[in-house]
Short mmCIF file of N, CA, C and O in Angstrom, two decimals:
data_model
loop_
_atom_site.label_atom_id
_atom_site.label_comp_id
_atom_site.label_asym_id
_atom_site.label_seq_id
_atom_site.Cartn_x
_atom_site.Cartn_y
_atom_site.Cartn_z
N UNK T 1 -130.98 65.25 135.14
CA UNK T 1 -131.95 64.17 135.09
C UNK T 1 -131.95 63.46 136.44
O UNK T 1 -130.91 63.03 136.92
N UNK T 2 -133.08 63.32 137.05
CA UNK T 2 -133.20 62.69 138.36
C UNK T 2 -132.87 61.21 138.27
O UNK T 2 -133.26 60.53 137.33
N UNK T 3 -132.16 60.71 139.27
CA UNK T 3 -131.86 59.29 139.35
C UNK T 3 -130.60 58.88 138.60
O UNK T 3 -130.17 57.74 138.70
N UNK T 4 -130.01 59.77 137.80
CA UNK T 4 -128.80 59.45 137.07
C UNK T 4 -127.60 59.97 137.86
O UNK T 4 -127.55 61.14 138.22
N UNK T 5 -126.66 59.09 138.13
CA UNK T 5 -125.48 59.51 138.88
C UNK T 5 -124.63 60.44 138.03
O UNK T 5 -124.35 60.16 136.88
N UNK T 6 -124.22 61.52 138.65
CA UNK T 6 -123.43 62.51 137.96
C UNK T 6 -121.96 62.43 138.38
O UNK T 6 -121.26 63.43 138.34
N UNK T 7 -121.52 61.24 138.78
CA UNK T 7 -120.13 61.06 139.17
C UNK T 7 -119.65 59.70 138.71
O UNK T 7 -120.44 58.80 138.46
N UNK T 8 -118.34 59.57 138.60
CA UNK T 8 -117.74 58.30 138.20
C UNK T 8 -117.65 57.42 139.44
O UNK T 8 -116.91 57.72 140.37
N UNK T 9 -118.45 56.36 139.46
CA UNK T 9 -118.53 55.52 140.65
C UNK T 9 -117.19 54.87 141.00
O UNK T 9 -116.81 54.82 142.17
N UNK T 10 -116.47 54.42 140.01
CA UNK T 10 -115.17 53.77 140.28
C UNK T 10 -114.20 54.75 140.93
O UNK T 10 -113.50 54.42 141.88
N UNK T 11 -114.16 55.99 140.43
CA UNK T 11 -113.29 57.01 141.03
C UNK T 11 -113.75 57.34 142.45
O UNK T 11 -112.92 57.50 143.36
N UNK T 12 -115.06 57.45 142.65
CA UNK T 12 -115.60 57.77 143.97
C UNK T 12 -115.26 56.66 144.97
O UNK T 12 -114.82 56.93 146.09
N UNK T 13 -115.45 55.41 144.56
CA UNK T 13 -115.14 54.30 145.46
C UNK T 13 -113.65 54.21 145.73
O UNK T 13 -113.23 53.85 146.83
N UNK T 14 -112.83 54.58 144.76
CA UNK T 14 -111.38 54.63 144.97
C UNK T 14 -111.02 55.65 146.04
O UNK T 14 -110.18 55.40 146.91
N UNK T 15 -111.66 56.82 145.99
CA UNK T 15 -111.42 57.84 147.02
C UNK T 15 -111.89 57.37 148.39
O UNK T 15 -111.22 57.61 149.40
N UNK T 16 -113.03 56.68 148.42
CA UNK T 16 -113.53 56.14 149.68
C UNK T 16 -112.58 55.09 150.23
O UNK T 16 -112.32 55.05 151.44
N UNK T 17 -112.03 54.26 149.36
CA UNK T 17 -111.07 53.24 149.80
C UNK T 17 -109.87 53.89 150.48
O UNK T 17 -109.43 53.43 151.54
N UNK T 18 -109.36 54.96 149.89
CA UNK T 18 -108.19 55.64 150.47
C UNK T 18 -108.47 56.15 151.88
O UNK T 18 -107.68 55.93 152.79
N UNK T 19 -109.59 56.84 152.07
CA UNK T 19 -109.86 57.44 153.38
C UNK T 19 -110.21 56.37 154.42
O UNK T 19 -109.79 56.45 155.58
N UNK T 20 -110.96 55.34 154.03
CA UNK T 20 -111.31 54.28 154.97
C UNK T 20 -110.07 53.48 155.36
O UNK T 20 -109.91 53.09 156.51
N UNK T 21 -109.16 53.26 154.40
CA UNK T 21 -107.93 52.54 154.69
C UNK T 21 -107.07 53.34 155.67
O UNK T 21 -106.49 52.78 156.60
N UNK T 22 -107.02 54.63 155.47
CA UNK T 22 -106.19 55.49 156.33
C UNK T 22 -106.76 55.63 157.73
O UNK T 22 -106.05 55.53 158.71
N UNK T 23 -108.07 55.87 157.84
CA UNK T 23 -108.66 56.20 159.13
C UNK T 23 -109.45 55.07 159.78
O UNK T 23 -109.72 55.13 160.96
N UNK T 24 -109.87 54.08 159.01
CA UNK T 24 -110.75 53.06 159.54
C UNK T 24 -112.20 53.51 159.36
O UNK T 24 -112.48 54.71 159.29
N UNK T 25 -113.10 52.56 159.26
CA UNK T 25 -114.51 52.89 158.98
C UNK T 25 -115.15 53.73 160.08
O UNK T 25 -115.78 54.75 159.83
N UNK T 26 -114.98 53.32 161.32
CA UNK T 26 -115.63 54.05 162.42
C UNK T 26 -115.14 55.48 162.55
O UNK T 26 -115.90 56.38 162.87
N UNK T 27 -113.85 55.71 162.30
CA UNK T 27 -113.29 57.05 162.46
C UNK T 27 -113.56 57.95 161.25
O UNK T 27 -113.33 59.14 161.32
N UNK T 28 -114.04 57.38 160.18
CA UNK T 28 -114.29 58.16 158.96
C UNK T 28 -115.71 58.72 159.00
O UNK T 28 -116.67 58.01 159.23
N UNK T 29 -115.82 60.02 158.77
CA UNK T 29 -117.13 60.68 158.76
C UNK T 29 -117.66 60.80 157.33
O UNK T 29 -116.89 60.71 156.36
N UNK T 30 -118.94 61.03 157.21
CA UNK T 30 -119.52 61.25 155.88
C UNK T 30 -118.93 62.49 155.21
O UNK T 30 -118.67 62.44 154.01
N UNK T 31 -118.69 63.60 155.92
CA UNK T 31 -118.04 64.74 155.25
C UNK T 31 -116.64 64.37 154.72
O UNK T 31 -116.27 64.82 153.63
N UNK T 32 -115.91 63.52 155.44
CA UNK T 32 -114.60 63.08 154.94
C UNK T 32 -114.75 62.21 153.69
O UNK T 32 -113.98 62.33 152.74
N UNK T 33 -115.77 61.36 153.70
CA UNK T 33 -116.04 60.54 152.51
C UNK T 33 -116.43 61.42 151.33
O UNK T 33 -116.01 61.18 150.20
N UNK T 34 -117.22 62.45 151.59
CA UNK T 34 -117.63 63.37 150.53
C UNK T 34 -116.41 64.06 149.93
O UNK T 34 -116.27 64.15 148.70
N UNK T 35 -115.51 64.52 150.78
CA UNK T 35 -114.29 65.17 150.30
C UNK T 35 -113.43 64.19 149.50
O UNK T 35 -112.95 64.50 148.42
N UNK T 36 -113.24 62.99 150.04
CA UNK T 36 -112.38 61.99 149.40
C UNK T 36 -112.94 61.52 148.06
O UNK T 36 -112.19 61.20 147.14
N UNK T 37 -114.26 61.46 147.95
CA UNK T 37 -114.88 60.97 146.73
C UNK T 37 -115.15 62.07 145.72
O UNK T 37 -115.36 61.78 144.54
N UNK T 38 -115.16 63.32 146.19
CA UNK T 38 -115.51 64.42 145.31
C UNK T 38 -117.00 64.48 145.03
O UNK T 38 -117.44 65.12 144.07
N UNK T 39 -117.79 63.80 145.87
CA UNK T 39 -119.24 63.74 145.69
C UNK T 39 -119.90 64.38 146.91
O UNK T 39 -119.49 64.13 148.04
N UNK T 40 -120.90 65.20 146.69
CA UNK T 40 -121.57 65.86 147.80
C UNK T 40 -122.20 64.82 148.73
O UNK T 40 -122.65 63.77 148.30
N UNK T 41 -122.22 65.16 150.00
CA UNK T 41 -122.71 64.24 151.02
C UNK T 41 -124.13 63.74 150.72
O UNK T 41 -124.43 62.56 150.84
N UNK T 42 -125.02 64.64 150.32
CA UNK T 42 -126.38 64.25 150.00
C UNK T 42 -126.44 63.25 148.86
O UNK T 42 -127.24 62.31 148.87
N UNK T 43 -125.57 63.43 147.88
CA UNK T 43 -125.53 62.50 146.75
C UNK T 43 -125.00 61.14 147.19
O UNK T 43 -125.45 60.10 146.69
N UNK T 44 -124.06 61.14 148.13
CA UNK T 44 -123.56 59.86 148.66
C UNK T 44 -124.68 59.12 149.39
O UNK T 44 -124.84 57.91 149.20
N UNK T 45 -125.42 59.84 150.23
CA UNK T 45 -126.54 59.21 150.94
C UNK T 45 -127.56 58.67 149.95
O UNK T 45 -128.07 57.56 150.11
N UNK T 46 -127.86 59.47 148.93
CA UNK T 46 -128.85 59.05 147.94
C UNK T 46 -128.37 57.82 147.17
O UNK T 46 -129.14 56.89 146.92
N UNK T 47 -127.10 57.79 146.79
CA UNK T 47 -126.56 56.70 145.98
C UNK T 47 -126.33 55.43 146.78
O UNK T 47 -126.55 54.32 146.28
N UNK T 48 -125.88 55.57 148.05
CA UNK T 48 -125.44 54.40 148.81
C UNK T 48 -126.17 54.19 150.13
O UNK T 48 -126.13 53.09 150.67
N UNK T 49 -126.72 55.21 150.71
CA UNK T 49 -127.42 55.05 151.98
C UNK T 49 -126.63 55.53 153.18
O UNK T 49 -127.15 56.23 154.01
N UNK T 50 -125.37 55.20 153.29
CA UNK T 50 -124.57 55.59 154.43
C UNK T 50 -123.17 55.03 154.31
O UNK T 50 -122.84 54.34 153.34
N UNK T 51 -122.34 55.32 155.30
CA UNK T 51 -120.95 54.92 155.17
C UNK T 51 -120.74 53.41 155.22
O UNK T 51 -119.83 52.90 154.58
N UNK T 52 -121.58 52.69 155.94
CA UNK T 52 -121.44 51.24 155.97
C UNK T 52 -121.71 50.65 154.59
O UNK T 52 -120.99 49.76 154.13
N UNK T 53 -122.73 51.17 153.91
CA UNK T 53 -123.04 50.70 152.56
C UNK T 53 -121.94 51.08 151.58
O UNK T 53 -121.62 50.31 150.68
N UNK T 54 -121.36 52.27 151.76
CA UNK T 54 -120.23 52.67 150.92
C UNK T 54 -119.08 51.70 151.13
O UNK T 54 -118.45 51.24 150.18
N UNK T 55 -118.80 51.37 152.39
CA UNK T 55 -117.72 50.43 152.68
C UNK T 55 -117.98 49.08 152.01
O UNK T 55 -117.06 48.48 151.44
N UNK T 56 -119.22 48.61 152.06
CA UNK T 56 -119.53 47.32 151.43
C UNK T 56 -119.29 47.37 149.93
O UNK T 56 -118.79 46.41 149.34
N UNK T 57 -119.63 48.49 149.30
CA UNK T 57 -119.36 48.65 147.87
C UNK T 57 -117.86 48.71 147.60
O UNK T 57 -117.37 48.12 146.65
N UNK T 58 -117.13 49.45 148.46
CA UNK T 58 -115.68 49.53 148.32
C UNK T 58 -115.07 48.14 148.47
O UNK T 58 -114.22 47.73 147.69
N UNK T 59 -115.52 47.41 149.47
CA UNK T 59 -115.00 46.07 149.72
C UNK T 59 -115.30 45.14 148.55
O UNK T 59 -114.43 44.37 148.12
N UNK T 60 -116.50 45.23 147.99
CA UNK T 60 -116.87 44.39 146.85
C UNK T 60 -115.97 44.70 145.64
O UNK T 60 -115.50 43.79 144.95
N UNK T 61 -115.73 45.98 145.39
CA UNK T 61 -114.87 46.40 144.28
C UNK T 61 -113.43 45.92 144.52
O UNK T 61 -112.80 45.37 143.63
N UNK T 62 -112.93 46.13 145.72
CA UNK T 62 -111.57 45.70 146.07
C UNK T 62 -111.45 44.18 145.92
O UNK T 62 -110.49 43.68 145.33
N UNK T 63 -112.42 43.44 146.43
CA UNK T 63 -112.40 41.99 146.36
C UNK T 63 -112.42 41.51 144.91
O UNK T 63 -111.66 40.61 144.53
N UNK T 64 -113.26 42.12 144.11
CA UNK T 64 -113.36 41.74 142.70
C UNK T 64 -112.03 41.95 141.99
O UNK T 64 -111.56 41.07 141.25
N UNK T 65 -111.40 43.11 142.20
CA UNK T 65 -110.10 43.38 141.57
C UNK T 65 -109.03 42.42 142.09
O UNK T 65 -108.21 41.93 141.32
N UNK T 66 -109.04 42.18 143.41
CA UNK T 66 -108.04 41.28 143.98
C UNK T 66 -108.18 39.87 143.41
O UNK T 66 -107.19 39.25 143.01
N UNK T 67 -109.39 39.35 143.37
CA UNK T 67 -109.60 37.99 142.87
C UNK T 67 -109.26 37.86 141.39
O UNK T 67 -108.72 36.83 140.97
N UNK T 68 -109.56 38.88 140.60
CA UNK T 68 -109.19 38.84 139.18
C UNK T 68 -107.68 38.80 139.03
O UNK T 68 -107.14 38.03 138.21
N UNK T 69 -106.97 39.59 139.83
CA UNK T 69 -105.51 39.58 139.78
C UNK T 69 -104.93 38.27 140.27
O UNK T 69 -103.95 37.76 139.72
N UNK T 70 -105.53 37.70 141.31
CA UNK T 70 -105.07 36.41 141.84
C UNK T 70 -105.26 35.32 140.80
O UNK T 70 -104.37 34.47 140.59
N UNK T 71 -106.41 35.33 140.12
CA UNK T 71 -106.67 34.34 139.06
C UNK T 71 -105.63 34.46 137.95
O UNK T 71 -105.08 33.47 137.49
N UNK T 72 -105.35 35.69 137.54
CA UNK T 72 -104.35 35.91 136.49
C UNK T 72 -102.97 35.44 136.95
O UNK T 72 -102.22 34.84 136.17
N UNK T 73 -102.63 35.70 138.21
CA UNK T 73 -101.33 35.28 138.73
C UNK T 73 -101.18 33.76 138.75
O UNK T 73 -100.08 33.23 138.56
N UNK T 74 -102.28 33.07 138.94
CA UNK T 74 -102.24 31.60 139.00
C UNK T 74 -102.15 30.95 137.62
O UNK T 74 -101.87 29.76 137.53
N UNK T 75 -102.37 31.70 136.57
CA UNK T 75 -102.35 31.15 135.22
C UNK T 75 -100.92 31.06 134.71
O UNK T 75 -100.49 31.83 133.85
N UNK T 76 -100.19 30.12 135.25
CA UNK T 76 -98.78 29.89 134.91
C UNK T 76 -98.63 28.44 134.44
O UNK T 76 -99.45 27.59 134.78
N UNK T 77 -97.54 28.15 133.72
CA UNK T 77 -97.40 26.81 133.15
C UNK T 77 -97.12 25.69 134.16
O UNK T 77 -97.43 24.54 133.89
N UNK T 78 -96.57 26.04 135.33
CA UNK T 78 -96.29 25.01 136.33
C UNK T 78 -96.87 25.41 137.67
O UNK T 78 -97.14 26.59 137.92
N UNK T 79 -97.05 24.42 138.54
CA UNK T 79 -97.58 24.72 139.88
C UNK T 79 -96.63 25.63 140.64
O UNK T 79 -97.06 26.56 141.32
N UNK T 80 -95.34 25.38 140.52
CA UNK T 80 -94.35 26.21 141.20
C UNK T 80 -94.43 27.66 140.73
O UNK T 80 -94.48 28.59 141.54
N UNK T 81 -94.47 27.85 139.42
CA UNK T 81 -94.55 29.20 138.87
C UNK T 81 -95.86 29.88 139.29
O UNK T 81 -95.88 31.07 139.60
N UNK T 82 -96.95 29.10 139.32
CA UNK T 82 -98.25 29.65 139.72
C UNK T 82 -98.21 30.11 141.17
O UNK T 82 -98.69 31.20 141.50
N UNK T 83 -97.65 29.28 142.05
CA UNK T 83 -97.58 29.66 143.47
C UNK T 83 -96.67 30.87 143.69
O UNK T 83 -97.01 31.78 144.45
N UNK T 84 -95.52 30.89 143.03
CA UNK T 84 -94.61 32.04 143.17
C UNK T 84 -95.28 33.31 142.66
O UNK T 84 -95.21 34.36 143.30
N UNK T 85 -95.96 33.21 141.53
CA UNK T 85 -96.66 34.35 140.98
C UNK T 85 -97.79 34.81 141.90
O UNK T 85 -97.96 36.01 142.16
N UNK T 86 -98.55 33.85 142.42
CA UNK T 86 -99.67 34.16 143.31
C UNK T 86 -99.20 34.86 144.58
O UNK T 86 -99.73 35.91 144.96
N UNK T 87 -98.19 34.29 145.24
CA UNK T 87 -97.71 34.90 146.49
C UNK T 87 -97.05 36.25 146.23
O UNK T 87 -97.19 37.18 147.02
N UNK T 88 -96.36 36.38 145.12
CA UNK T 88 -95.79 37.68 144.75
C UNK T 88 -96.88 38.72 144.55
O UNK T 88 -96.78 39.86 145.02
N UNK T 89 -97.96 38.31 143.88
CA UNK T 89 -99.10 39.20 143.67
C UNK T 89 -99.72 39.61 145.01
O UNK T 89 -100.02 40.79 145.23
N UNK T 90 -99.92 38.64 145.90
CA UNK T 90 -100.52 38.94 147.20
C UNK T 90 -99.67 39.93 147.99
O UNK T 90 -100.20 40.92 148.53
N UNK T 91 -98.38 39.68 148.06
CA UNK T 91 -97.50 40.57 148.82
C UNK T 91 -97.51 41.96 148.21
O UNK T 91 -97.65 42.97 148.92
N UNK T 92 -97.39 42.04 146.89
CA UNK T 92 -97.39 43.35 146.23
C UNK T 92 -98.70 44.09 146.49
O UNK T 92 -98.70 45.28 146.79
N UNK T 93 -99.80 43.39 146.40
CA UNK T 93 -101.11 44.00 146.62
C UNK T 93 -101.26 44.51 148.05
O UNK T 93 -101.79 45.60 148.28
N UNK T 94 -100.81 43.73 149.01
CA UNK T 94 -101.00 44.10 150.41
C UNK T 94 -100.11 45.24 150.86
O UNK T 94 -100.45 45.93 151.81
N UNK T 95 -98.97 45.45 150.21
CA UNK T 95 -98.06 46.50 150.67
C UNK T 95 -98.06 47.73 149.80
O UNK T 95 -97.48 48.75 150.18
N UNK T 96 -98.72 47.69 148.63
CA UNK T 96 -98.69 48.87 147.76
C UNK T 96 -99.58 49.98 148.30
O UNK T 96 -100.49 49.75 149.08
N UNK T 97 -99.28 51.18 147.88
CA UNK T 97 -100.08 52.33 148.29
C UNK T 97 -99.57 52.93 149.59
O UNK T 97 -98.77 52.35 150.30
N UNK T 98 -100.00 54.16 149.84
CA UNK T 98 -99.64 54.85 151.07
C UNK T 98 -100.89 55.45 151.66
O UNK T 98 -101.40 56.41 151.13
N UNK T 99 -101.46 54.88 152.71
CA UNK T 99 -101.00 53.66 153.37
C UNK T 99 -101.35 52.44 152.52
O UNK T 99 -102.19 52.53 151.62
N UNK T 100 -100.71 51.33 152.83
CA UNK T 100 -101.01 50.12 152.08
C UNK T 100 -102.46 49.72 152.37
O UNK T 100 -103.00 50.01 153.43
N UNK T 101 -103.07 49.05 151.42
CA UNK T 101 -104.46 48.64 151.60
C UNK T 101 -104.56 47.34 152.37
O UNK T 101 -105.64 46.98 152.81
N UNK T 102 -103.45 46.65 152.52
CA UNK T 102 -103.48 45.40 153.26
C UNK T 102 -104.64 44.55 152.79
O UNK T 102 -104.89 44.43 151.61
N UNK T 103 -105.36 44.00 153.70
CA UNK T 103 -106.54 43.23 153.34
C UNK T 103 -107.78 44.03 153.73
O UNK T 103 -108.78 43.49 154.14
N UNK T 104 -107.65 45.35 153.62
CA UNK T 104 -108.72 46.27 154.02
C UNK T 104 -109.02 46.18 155.50
O UNK T 104 -110.13 46.42 155.94
N UNK T 105 -108.02 45.81 156.27
CA UNK T 105 -108.21 45.77 157.71
C UNK T 105 -108.22 47.20 158.23
O UNK T 105 -107.67 48.10 157.61
N UNK T 106 -108.86 47.42 159.37
CA UNK T 106 -108.91 48.78 159.92
C UNK T 106 -107.54 49.21 160.42
O UNK T 106 -106.60 48.43 160.41
N UNK T 107 -107.47 50.44 160.85
CA UNK T 107 -106.22 50.96 161.39
C UNK T 107 -105.73 50.04 162.50
O UNK T 107 -106.53 49.45 163.22
N UNK T 108 -104.40 49.90 162.64
CA UNK T 108 -103.89 49.05 163.71
C UNK T 108 -104.33 49.54 165.08
O UNK T 108 -104.60 50.73 165.25
N UNK T 109 -104.42 48.64 166.06
CA UNK T 109 -104.90 49.03 167.39
C UNK T 109 -104.17 50.22 167.98
O UNK T 109 -104.79 51.07 168.62
N UNK T 110 -102.88 50.34 167.75
CA UNK T 110 -102.13 51.47 168.32
C UNK T 110 -102.65 52.79 167.77
O UNK T 110 -102.76 53.76 168.50
N UNK T 111 -102.99 52.85 166.49
CA UNK T 111 -103.53 54.08 165.91
C UNK T 111 -104.95 54.32 166.36
O UNK T 111 -105.36 55.45 166.57
N UNK T 112 -105.75 53.25 166.52
CA UNK T 112 -107.13 53.42 166.96
C UNK T 112 -107.16 53.99 168.37
O UNK T 112 -107.92 54.89 168.67
N UNK T 113 -106.34 53.45 169.27
CA UNK T 113 -106.32 53.95 170.65
C UNK T 113 -105.91 55.40 170.69
O UNK T 113 -106.47 56.20 171.40
N UNK T 114 -104.92 55.75 169.88
CA UNK T 114 -104.42 57.12 169.89
C UNK T 114 -105.45 58.10 169.37
O UNK T 114 -105.45 59.26 169.74
N UNK T 115 -106.35 57.65 168.48
CA UNK T 115 -107.32 58.57 167.89
C UNK T 115 -108.61 58.69 168.70
O UNK T 115 -109.44 59.51 168.39
N UNK T 116 -108.77 57.90 169.73
CA UNK T 116 -109.99 57.99 170.55
C UNK T 116 -109.92 59.17 171.50
O UNK T 116 -108.89 59.42 172.12
N UNK T 117 -111.00 59.90 171.61
CA UNK T 117 -111.00 61.02 172.55
C UNK T 117 -110.98 60.54 174.00
O UNK T 117 -111.51 59.48 174.31
N UNK T 118 -110.38 61.36 174.86
CA UNK T 118 -110.40 61.13 176.30
C UNK T 118 -109.63 59.98 176.71
O UNK T 118 -109.57 59.40 177.68
#
């Protein structure tokens, strides 16, 4: 059926998050996004438009999940417990995964310089 997505968007965006986190947006190609998402390149273009739009969707999903977790962490009986829970959640979120997702920042400058041609 035309116009109906034949892939799980959450899974696809999760794959895009992994590759963009590892390589950075500029260094990530559409074929790499297609491989990481398990979605054909043409379908990605049709669904999202391009890699910048995919990144914006990934960022929106990541932000939504992060904020929901932060809200839950703050729901503690005391201010002290809320702050400890919140900061624990932030640290855990920023360092989990391989590579860690951090705050969705691009690859560190040392890796970016090393990956540039010439």
